[in-house]
PDB file of C-alpha atoms in Angstrom:
ATOM      1  CA  UNK A 152      -0.086  -0.117   0.314  1.00 38.00           C
ATOM      2  CA  UNK A 153       1.430   3.592  -0.812  1.00 40.00           C
ATOM      3  CA  UNK A 154       1.266   5.671   2.107  1.00 43.00           C
ATOM      4  CA  UNK A 155       2.663   8.663   2.484  1.00 49.00           C
ATOM      5  CA  UNK A 156       2.653  11.043   5.155  1.00 49.00           C
ATOM      6  CA  UNK A 157       0.124  13.241   3.607  1.00 41.00           C
ATOM      7  CA  UNK A 158      -2.090   9.946   3.550  1.00 49.00           C
ATOM      8  CA  UNK A 159      -1.538   8.990   7.229  1.00 47.00           C
ATOM      9  CA  UNK A 160      -2.372  13.128   8.853  1.00 44.00           C
ATOM     10  CA  UNK A 161      -6.011  12.606   6.951  1.00 40.00           C
ATOM     11  CA  UNK A 162      -6.077   9.362   8.482  1.00 46.00           C
ATOM     12  CA  UNK A 163      -5.117  10.780  11.952  1.00 50.00           C
ATOM     13  CA  UNK A 164      -7.955  13.539  11.450  1.00 42.00           C
ATOM     14  CA  UNK A 165     -10.449  10.830  10.087  1.00 38.00           C
ATOM     15  CA  UNK A 166      -9.508   8.797  13.364  1.00 44.00           C
ATOM     16  CA  UNK A 167     -10.151  11.207  15.502  1.00 43.00           C
ATOM     17  CA  UNK A 168     -13.686  12.057  13.969  1.00 35.00           C
ATOM     18  CA  UNK A 169     -14.178   8.436  14.771  1.00 38.00           C
ATOM     19  CA  UNK A 170     -14.629   8.436  10.748  1.00 33.00           C
ATOM     20  CA  UNK A 171     -12.079   5.716  10.730  1.00 34.00           C
ATOM     21  CA  UNK A 172     -13.349   1.995  11.942  1.00 31.00           C
ATOM     22  CA  UNK A 173      -9.288   0.835  11.920  1.00 30.00           C
ATOM     23  CA  UNK A 174      -6.841   2.008  13.768  1.00 33.00           C
ATOM     24  CA  UNK A 175      -3.964   3.342  12.045  1.00 29.00           C
ATOM     25  CA  UNK A 176      -1.339   1.086  13.177  1.00 30.00           C
ATOM     26  CA  UNK A 177      -3.837  -1.753  11.633  1.00 28.00           C
ATOM     27  CA  UNK A 178      -3.993  -0.355   8.090  1.00 25.00           C
ATOM     28  CA  UNK A 179       0.419  -0.379   8.050  1.00 26.00           C
ATOM     29  CA  UNK A 180       0.924  -3.749  10.143  1.00 30.00           C
ATOM     30  CA  UNK A 181       2.103  -5.195   6.871  1.00 29.00           C
ATOM     31  CA  UNK A 182       5.039  -2.440   6.340  1.00 27.00           C
ATOM     32  CA  UNK A 183       5.619  -2.214  10.120  1.00 30.00           C
ATOM     33  CA  UNK A 184       6.064  -6.124   9.546  1.00 31.00           C
ATOM     34  CA  UNK A 185       8.239  -5.434   7.202  1.00 30.00           C
ATOM     35  CA  UNK A 186      10.727  -2.883   9.153  1.00 30.00           C
ATOM     36  CA  UNK A 187      10.732  -4.721  12.230  1.00 32.00           C
ATOM     37  CA  UNK A 188      11.432  -8.010  10.408  1.00 33.00           C
ATOM     38  CA  UNK A 189      15.128  -5.999   8.399  1.00 34.00           C
ATOM     39  CA  UNK A 190      15.689  -4.331  11.216  1.00 34.00           C
ATOM     40  CA  UNK A 191      16.146  -7.288  13.518  1.00 40.00           C
ATOM     41  CA  UNK A 192      20.006  -8.869  13.678  1.00 43.00           C
ATOM     42  CA  UNK A 193      21.057 -12.422  15.426  1.00 49.00           C
ATOM     43  CA  UNK A 194      19.388 -14.506  17.877  1.00 65.00           C
ATOM     44  CA  UNK A 195      17.441 -12.411  20.835  1.00 76.00           C
ATOM     45  CA  UNK A 196      19.311 -10.312  22.761  1.00 91.00           C
ATOM     46  CA  UNK A 197      18.237  -7.541  25.200  1.00 97.00           C
ATOM     47  CA  UNK A 198      21.229  -4.294  25.013  1.00 98.00           C
ATOM     48  CA  UNK A 199      22.024  -2.383  27.701  1.00 98.00           C
ATOM     49  CA  UNK A 200      24.862   0.153  29.282  1.00 98.00           C
ATOM     50  CA  UNK A 201      26.171   0.923  32.467  1.00 98.00           C
ATOM     51  CA  UNK A 202      27.616   4.460  33.102  1.00 98.00           C
ATOM     52  CA  UNK A 203      30.270   4.248  36.148  1.00 97.00           C
ATOM     53  CA  UNK A 204      29.940   8.003  37.573  1.00 94.00           C
ATOM     54  CA  UNK A 205      32.982   7.773  39.937  1.00 94.00           C
ATOM     55  CA  UNK A 206      34.626   7.555  36.268  1.00 96.00           C
ATOM     56  CA  UNK A 207      32.603   9.663  34.344  1.00 97.00           C
ATOM     57  CA  UNK A 208      33.977  13.050  33.601  1.00 96.00           C
ATOM     58  CA  UNK A 209      30.644  15.119  32.181  1.00 96.00           C
ATOM     59  CA  UNK A 210      31.200  17.391  35.419  1.00 95.00           C
ATOM     60  CA  UNK A 211      34.688  18.571  34.542  1.00 95.00           C
ATOM     61  CA  UNK A 212      33.074  19.440  31.257  1.00 95.00           C
ATOM     62  CA  UNK A 213      33.614  15.966  28.852  1.00 97.00           C
ATOM     63  CA  UNK A 214      31.447  16.108  26.406  1.00 96.00           C
ATOM     64  CA  UNK A 215      33.506  13.346  24.503  1.00 97.00           C
ATOM     65  CA  UNK A 216      30.263  10.325  24.181  1.00 98.00           C
ATOM     66  CA  UNK A 217      27.980  13.652  23.651  1.00 97.00           C
ATOM     67  CA  UNK A 218      30.198  14.744  20.276  1.00 97.00           C
ATOM     68  CA  UNK A 219      30.856  11.795  19.278  1.00 98.00           C
ATOM     69  CA  UNK A 220      27.334  10.345  18.684  1.00 98.00           C
ATOM     70  CA  UNK A 221      25.854  13.013  17.297  1.00 97.00           C
ATOM     71  CA  UNK A 222      28.184  13.281  15.035  1.00 97.00           C
ATOM     72  CA  UNK A 223      28.153   9.744  14.065  1.00 98.00           C
ATOM     73  CA  UNK A 224      24.121  10.180  13.748  1.00 98.00           C
ATOM     74  CA  UNK A 225      23.630  13.865  12.246  1.00 98.00           C
ATOM     75  CA  UNK A 226      22.078  15.659  15.106  1.00 97.00           C
ATOM     76  CA  UNK A 227      21.768  19.165  14.454  1.00 95.00           C
ATOM     77  CA  UNK A 228      23.423  21.351  16.443  1.00 92.00           C
ATOM     78  CA  UNK A 229      20.735  24.263  16.500  1.00 85.00           C
ATOM     79  CA  UNK A 230      22.301  26.711  19.162  1.00 68.00           C
ATOM     80  CA  UNK A 231      22.202  27.391  22.523  1.00 59.00           C
ATOM     81  CA  UNK A 232      19.507  25.527  24.033  1.00 51.00           C
ATOM     82  CA  UNK A 233      18.637  27.648  26.922  1.00 49.00           C
ATOM     83  CA  UNK A 234      17.507  30.525  24.302  1.00 52.00           C
ATOM     84  CA  UNK A 235      14.986  27.767  23.172  1.00 55.00           C
ATOM     85  CA  UNK A 236      14.871  24.497  24.617  1.00 67.00           C
ATOM     86  CA  UNK A 237      12.003  23.372  22.965  1.00 76.00           C
ATOM     87  CA  UNK A 238      13.710  23.474  19.460  1.00 88.00           C
ATOM     88  CA  UNK A 239      17.269  21.798  20.983  1.00 91.00           C
ATOM     89  CA  UNK A 240      17.571  18.076  19.579  1.00 94.00           C
ATOM     90  CA  UNK A 241      19.252  15.349  21.613  1.00 94.00           C
ATOM     91  CA  UNK A 242      20.403  11.627  21.679  1.00 97.00           C
ATOM     92  CA  UNK A 243      22.716  12.090  24.676  1.00 97.00           C
ATOM     93  CA  UNK A 244      23.034  15.081  26.649  1.00 96.00           C
ATOM     94  CA  UNK A 245      23.556  15.960  30.784  1.00 96.00           C
ATOM     95  CA  UNK A 246      21.482  16.486  33.287  1.00 95.00           C
ATOM     96  CA  UNK A 247      22.581  17.402  37.323  1.00 94.00           C
ATOM     97  CA  UNK A 248      22.022  13.723  39.668  1.00 93.00           C
ATOM     98  CA  UNK A 249      19.480  15.149  41.186  1.00 91.00           C
ATOM     99  CA  UNK A 250      17.296  16.102  38.286  1.00 92.00           C
ATOM    100  CA  UNK A 251      17.769  12.202  37.071  1.00 94.00           C
ATOM    101  CA  UNK A 252      16.777  10.769  39.786  1.00 93.00           C
ATOM    102  CA  UNK A 253      15.049  12.838  42.241  1.00 84.00           C
ATOM    103  CA  UNK A 254      12.521  10.089  42.964  1.00 83.00           C
ATOM    104  CA  UNK A 255      15.462   8.287  44.523  1.00 82.00           C
ATOM    105  CA  UNK A 256      17.511  11.306  46.401  1.00 74.00           C
ATOM    106  CA  UNK A 257      17.029  12.565  49.992  1.00 79.00           C
ATOM    107  CA  UNK A 258      17.491  15.729  51.535  1.00 80.00           C
ATOM    108  CA  UNK A 259      20.332  14.341  52.876  1.00 84.00           C
ATOM    109  CA  UNK A 260      22.694  13.749  50.158  1.00 84.00           C
ATOM    110  CA  UNK A 261      25.273  15.414  49.415  1.00 87.00           C
ATOM    111  CA  UNK A 262      25.262  18.714  47.544  1.00 87.00           C
ATOM    112  CA  UNK A 263      28.362  17.506  45.574  1.00 87.00           C
ATOM    113  CA  UNK A 264      26.212  14.467  44.224  1.00 88.00           C
ATOM    114  CA  UNK A 265      23.471  15.952  43.895  1.00 88.00           C
ATOM    115  CA  UNK A 266      25.194  18.171  41.411  1.00 91.00           C
ATOM    116  CA  UNK A 267      27.044  16.289  40.063  1.00 93.00           C
ATOM    117  CA  UNK A 268      26.557  16.048  36.141  1.00 96.00           C
ATOM    118  CA  UNK A 269      25.662  12.379  34.424  1.00 96.00           C
ATOM    119  CA  UNK A 270      24.736  12.122  30.233  1.00 97.00           C
ATOM    120  CA  UNK A 271      20.995   9.925  29.919  1.00 97.00           C
ATOM    121  CA  UNK A 272      19.441   8.744  26.664  1.00 98.00           C
ATOM    122  CA  UNK A 273      16.550   6.810  25.584  1.00 98.00           C
ATOM    123  CA  UNK A 274      16.923   3.446  27.950  1.00 98.00           C
ATOM    124  CA  UNK A 275      15.889   1.409  25.601  1.00 98.00           C
ATOM    125  CA  UNK A 276      12.901   0.146  27.750  1.00 97.00           C
ATOM    126  CA  UNK A 277      12.460  -4.032  28.217  1.00 97.00           C
ATOM    127  CA  UNK A 278       7.751  -2.535  28.438  1.00 97.00           C
ATOM    128  CA  UNK A 279       8.370   1.011  26.254  1.00 98.00           C
ATOM    129  CA  UNK A 280       5.702   2.798  27.008  1.00 97.00           C
ATOM    130  CA  UNK A 281       6.794   5.341  23.181  1.00 98.00           C
ATOM    131  CA  UNK A 282       5.740   1.488  21.269  1.00 98.00           C
ATOM    132  CA  UNK A 283       2.954   1.286  22.729  1.00 97.00           C
ATOM    133  CA  UNK A 284       1.328   4.675  21.752  1.00 98.00           C
ATOM    134  CA  UNK A 285       2.531   4.999  18.038  1.00 98.00           C
ATOM    135  CA  UNK A 286      -0.355   5.308  16.214  1.00 98.00           C
ATOM    136  CA  UNK A 287       1.631   4.159  12.990  1.00 98.00           C
ATOM    137  CA  UNK A 288       4.598   2.022  14.244  1.00 97.00           C
ATOM    138  CA  UNK A 289       7.227   4.617  13.656  1.00 98.00           C
ATOM    139  CA  UNK A 290       8.728   3.655  16.546  1.00 98.00           C
ATOM    140  CA  UNK A 291       9.255  -0.318  17.271  1.00 98.00           C
ATOM    141  CA  UNK A 292      11.208  -2.827  19.719  1.00 98.00           C
ATOM    142  CA  UNK A 293      13.460  -4.324  17.879  1.00 97.00           C
ATOM    143  CA  UNK A 294      13.694  -8.992  18.680  1.00 96.00           C
ATOM    144  CA  UNK A 295      17.602  -7.402  20.373  1.00 97.00           C
ATOM    145  CA  UNK A 296      15.556  -5.132  22.763  1.00 97.00           C
ATOM    146  CA  UNK A 297      16.742  -1.760  20.383  1.00 98.00           C
ATOM    147  CA  UNK A 298      13.224   1.046  20.547  1.00 98.00           C
ATOM    148  CA  UNK A 299      14.015   1.597  17.063  1.00 98.00           C
ATOM    149  CA  UNK A 300      12.732   4.567  14.962  1.00 97.00           C
ATOM    150  CA  UNK A 301      11.590   4.258  11.574  1.00 97.00           C
ATOM    151  CA  UNK A 302      11.555   7.883  10.755  1.00 96.00           C
ATOM    152  CA  UNK A 303       9.938   7.836   7.285  1.00 95.00           C
ATOM    153  CA  UNK A 304       6.879   6.336   8.922  1.00 97.00           C
ATOM    154  CA  UNK A 305       6.149   9.815  11.376  1.00 98.00           C
ATOM    155  CA  UNK A 306       3.994  12.197  10.906  1.00 97.00           C
ATOM    156  CA  UNK A 307       4.831  13.749  14.221  1.00 97.00           C
ATOM    157  CA  UNK A 308       2.435  13.443  15.794  1.00 98.00           C
ATOM    158  CA  UNK A 309       4.745  13.419  19.330  1.00 97.00           C
ATOM    159  CA  UNK A 310       2.987  11.163  21.643  1.00 98.00           C
ATOM    160  CA  UNK A 311       6.116   9.129  21.929  1.00 98.00           C
ATOM    161  CA  UNK A 312       7.398  12.245  23.686  1.00 97.00           C
ATOM    162  CA  UNK A 313       4.472  12.541  26.011  1.00 97.00           C
ATOM    163  CA  UNK A 314       3.870   8.731  26.744  1.00 98.00           C
ATOM    164  CA  UNK A 315       7.940   8.286  27.471  1.00 97.00           C
ATOM    165  CA  UNK A 316       9.077   9.362  31.301  1.00 95.00           C
ATOM    166  CA  UNK A 317      12.910   9.930  31.091  1.00 94.00           C
ATOM    167  CA  UNK A 318      12.455  12.487  28.147  1.00 94.00           C
ATOM    168  CA  UNK A 319      14.351  11.248  26.145  1.00 96.00           C
ATOM    169  CA  UNK A 320      13.222  12.724  22.935  1.00 96.00           C
ATOM    170  CA  UNK A 321      13.838  14.892  20.525  1.00 96.00           C
ATOM    171  CA  UNK A 322      11.347  16.988  18.185  1.00 96.00           C
ATOM    172  CA  UNK A 323      11.906  18.950  14.915  1.00 96.00           C
ATOM    173  CA  UNK A 324      10.494  21.549  14.780  1.00 94.00           C
ATOM    174  CA  UNK A 325      12.334  23.174  11.952  1.00 93.00           C
ATOM    175  CA  UNK A 326      14.895  21.233   8.901  1.00 95.00           C
ATOM    176  CA  UNK A 327      17.459  20.448  11.323  1.00 95.00           C
ATOM    177  CA  UNK A 328      19.752  19.570   8.134  1.00 95.00           C
ATOM    178  CA  UNK A 329      21.229  22.917   8.017  1.00 94.00           C
ATOM    179  CA  UNK A 330      22.575  23.002  11.164  1.00 94.00           C
ATOM    180  CA  UNK A 331      24.058  19.330  11.064  1.00 95.00           C
ATOM    181  CA  UNK A 332      27.924  20.876  11.163  1.00 91.00           C
ATOM    182  CA  UNK A 333      29.489  18.322   9.219  1.00 95.00           C
ATOM    183  CA  UNK A 334      27.333  14.882   7.225  1.00 97.00           C
ATOM    184  CA  UNK A 335      27.670  11.346   7.997  1.00 97.00           C
ATOM    185  CA  UNK A 336      26.363  10.122   4.510  1.00 96.00           C
ATOM    186  CA  UNK A 337      26.483   6.700   6.559  1.00 95.00           C
ATOM    187  CA  UNK A 338      22.896   7.478   9.123  1.00 97.00           C
ATOM    188  CA  UNK A 339      19.928   8.815   7.166  1.00 95.00           C
ATOM    189  CA  UNK A 340      19.493  12.930   8.235  1.00 96.00           C
ATOM    190  CA  UNK A 341      15.641  13.674   8.781  1.00 96.00           C
ATOM    191  CA  UNK A 342      13.122  16.197   7.990  1.00 95.00           C
ATOM    192  CA  UNK A 343      11.390  18.782   9.972  1.00 96.00           C
ATOM    193  CA  UNK A 344       7.802  17.168  11.696  1.00 97.00           C
ATOM    194  CA  UNK A 345       9.344  14.246  12.761  1.00 97.00           C
ATOM    195  CA  UNK A 346      10.887  13.411  16.490  1.00 98.00           C
ATOM    196  CA  UNK A 347      13.867  11.616  17.058  1.00 98.00           C
ATOM    197  CA  UNK A 348      16.175   9.936  19.984  1.00 98.00           C
ATOM    198  CA  UNK A 349      19.174   7.145  20.898  1.00 98.00           C
ATOM    199  CA  UNK A 350      18.946   4.437  19.057  1.00 98.00           C
ATOM    200  CA  UNK A 351      22.050   2.371  20.836  1.00 98.00           C
ATOM    201  CA  UNK A 352      24.316   2.993  17.606  1.00 98.00           C
ATOM    202  CA  UNK A 353      21.980  -0.384  16.084  1.00 98.00           C
ATOM    203  CA  UNK A 354      23.443   0.440  12.761  1.00 97.00           C
ATOM    204  CA  UNK A 355      27.245  -0.092  14.662  1.00 98.00           C
ATOM    205  CA  UNK A 356      25.847  -3.147  16.638  1.00 97.00           C
ATOM    206  CA  UNK A 357      25.127  -5.101  13.784  1.00 97.00           C
ATOM    207  CA  UNK A 358      27.380  -5.029  12.330  1.00 97.00           C
ATOM    208  CA  UNK A 359      29.783  -6.257  15.404  1.00 96.00           C
ATOM    209  CA  UNK A 360      30.972  -2.781  16.744  1.00 98.00           C
ATOM    210  CA  UNK A 361      29.849  -1.123  19.874  1.00 98.00           C
ATOM    211  CA  UNK A 362      28.151   2.212  20.186  1.00 98.00           C
ATOM    212  CA  UNK A 363      30.011   5.082  19.937  1.00 98.00           C
ATOM    213  CA  UNK A 364      30.344   6.889  22.686  1.00 98.00           C
ATOM    214  CA  UNK A 365      30.177   3.750  24.079  1.00 98.00           C
ATOM    215  CA  UNK A 366      34.716   3.440  22.128  1.00 98.00           C
ATOM    216  CA  UNK A 367      34.749   7.662  22.138  1.00 98.00           C
ATOM    217  CA  UNK A 368      34.610   7.583  26.277  1.00 97.00           C
ATOM    218  CA  UNK A 369      38.810   7.654  27.118  1.00 96.00           C
ATOM    219  CA  UNK A 370      38.197   6.920  31.023  1.00 96.00           C
ATOM    220  CA  UNK A 371      35.602   3.424  30.438  1.00 96.00           C
ATOM    221  CA  UNK A 372      32.553   5.053  32.123  1.00 97.00           C
ATOM    222  CA  UNK A 373      30.399   3.264  29.630  1.00 98.00           C
ATOM    223  CA  UNK A 374      29.631  -0.480  29.688  1.00 98.00           C
ATOM    224  CA  UNK A 375      27.251  -2.004  26.995  1.00 98.00           C
ATOM    225  CA  UNK A 376      26.826  -5.655  26.583  1.00 98.00           C
ATOM    226  CA  UNK A 377      24.194  -8.147  26.611  1.00 98.00           C
ATOM    227  CA  UNK A 378      21.854  -8.695  29.407  1.00 97.00           C
ATOM    228  CA  UNK A 379      21.458 -12.751  28.327  1.00 96.00           C
ATOM    229  CA  UNK A 380      25.051 -12.948  28.761  1.00 96.00           C
ATOM    230  CA  UNK A 381      26.076 -13.892  31.802  1.00 95.00           C
ATOM    231  CA  UNK A 382      30.110 -13.348  30.679  1.00 96.00           C
ATOM    232  CA  UNK A 383      29.170 -10.143  29.021  1.00 96.00           C
ATOM    233  CA  UNK A 384      30.707  -6.591  29.449  1.00 96.00           C
ATOM    234  CA  UNK A 385      27.874  -5.543  31.251  1.00 97.00           C
ATOM    235  CA  UNK A 386      26.577  -8.559  33.824  1.00 97.00           C
ATOM    236  CA  UNK A 387      30.410  -8.175  35.130  1.00 96.00           C
ATOM    237  CA  UNK A 388      29.979  -4.625  34.964  1.00 96.00           C
ATOM    238  CA  UNK A 389      26.746  -5.105  37.046  1.00 96.00           C
ATOM    239  CA  UNK A 390      28.035  -7.495  39.544  1.00 95.00           C
ATOM    240  CA  UNK A 391      30.968  -5.293  40.741  1.00 94.00           C
ATOM    241  CA  UNK A 392      28.168  -3.093  42.739  1.00 92.00           C
ATOM    242  CA  UNK A 393      25.058  -1.706  42.758  1.00 93.00           C
ATOM    243  CA  UNK A 394      23.288  -0.299  40.165  1.00 95.00           C
ATOM    244  CA  UNK A 395      20.775   1.999  39.875  1.00 95.00           C
ATOM    245  CA  UNK A 396      17.882   2.699  37.024  1.00 96.00           C
ATOM    246  CA  UNK A 397      15.579   5.777  36.359  1.00 95.00           C
ATOM    247  CA  UNK A 398      12.333   5.956  37.131  1.00 93.00           C
ATOM    248  CA  UNK A 399      12.030   1.629  38.378  1.00 87.00           C
ATOM    249  CA  UNK A 400       8.305   2.484  38.864  1.00 89.00           C
ATOM    250  CA  UNK A 401       7.235   3.667  35.732  1.00 91.00           C
ATOM    251  CA  UNK A 402       6.902   0.544  34.940  1.00 93.00           C
ATOM    252  CA  UNK A 403       9.197   0.494  31.664  1.00 96.00           C
ATOM    253  CA  UNK A 404      12.151  -2.006  33.016  1.00 96.00           C
ATOM    254  CA  UNK A 405      14.739   0.903  31.329  1.00 97.00           C
ATOM    255  CA  UNK A 406      17.327  -0.892  30.181  1.00 98.00           C
ATOM    256  CA  UNK A 407      20.553   1.891  31.342  1.00 98.00           C
ATOM    257  CA  UNK A 408      22.110   1.291  34.711  1.00 98.00           C
ATOM    258  CA  UNK A 409      24.320   4.033  36.845  1.00 97.00           C
ATOM    259  CA  UNK A 410      27.302   3.559  39.042  1.00 94.00           C
ATOM    260  CA  UNK A 411      27.460   5.955  41.762  1.00 87.00           C
TER     261      UNK A 411
END
């Protein structure tokens, strides 16, 4: 079925008026199945990441992981995010510990820890709320646990942004391509009106490479691997001490861990 974004928007409007009996997701089920099957690689896994805050140098101004990620994925540099934060596009960014783990902080926590900066990103949840609410299945979960996106299917409804409890998605309010410093031809650019986010470097993982942020980190703060493999780097890192996850009571079961 030939489907354009304009037709999808029309279908969405009709659905809102109760004039479409079948949900848009059902109408596009055949296309979604093909997209998911083409993206899945290898046996069933669960990719995950651990960020060791004892090694991370984000508070010292280090942005190696952010720079590597944004360069690899053509993330636009819109400008000063404080000037118009809603237009900022980010795959990895920094927040304070208190902002990231506000539900797990307490009044007696050391001020140094509260203000410590740490990298945050999509958590590639085991039960992703964004996947459940996407009407076109532009956001889908691969068999290896990566929550991926098909930008051509995104109609910009932003339901996924509203559903994500971690604020991990950005919306392109303008054409992002003029704001890309140097285009990486190996990864697609996006258009105005679509949502984007971290993809755990699925294009690298599929060919046996580590995510760009992991390889760029000079301090060994990032560990990445398959949670189902007891000998993987992530399982070894998790065995070394207690780790936190963001909003564990949200029901999404995040797959990004933090060691404090």
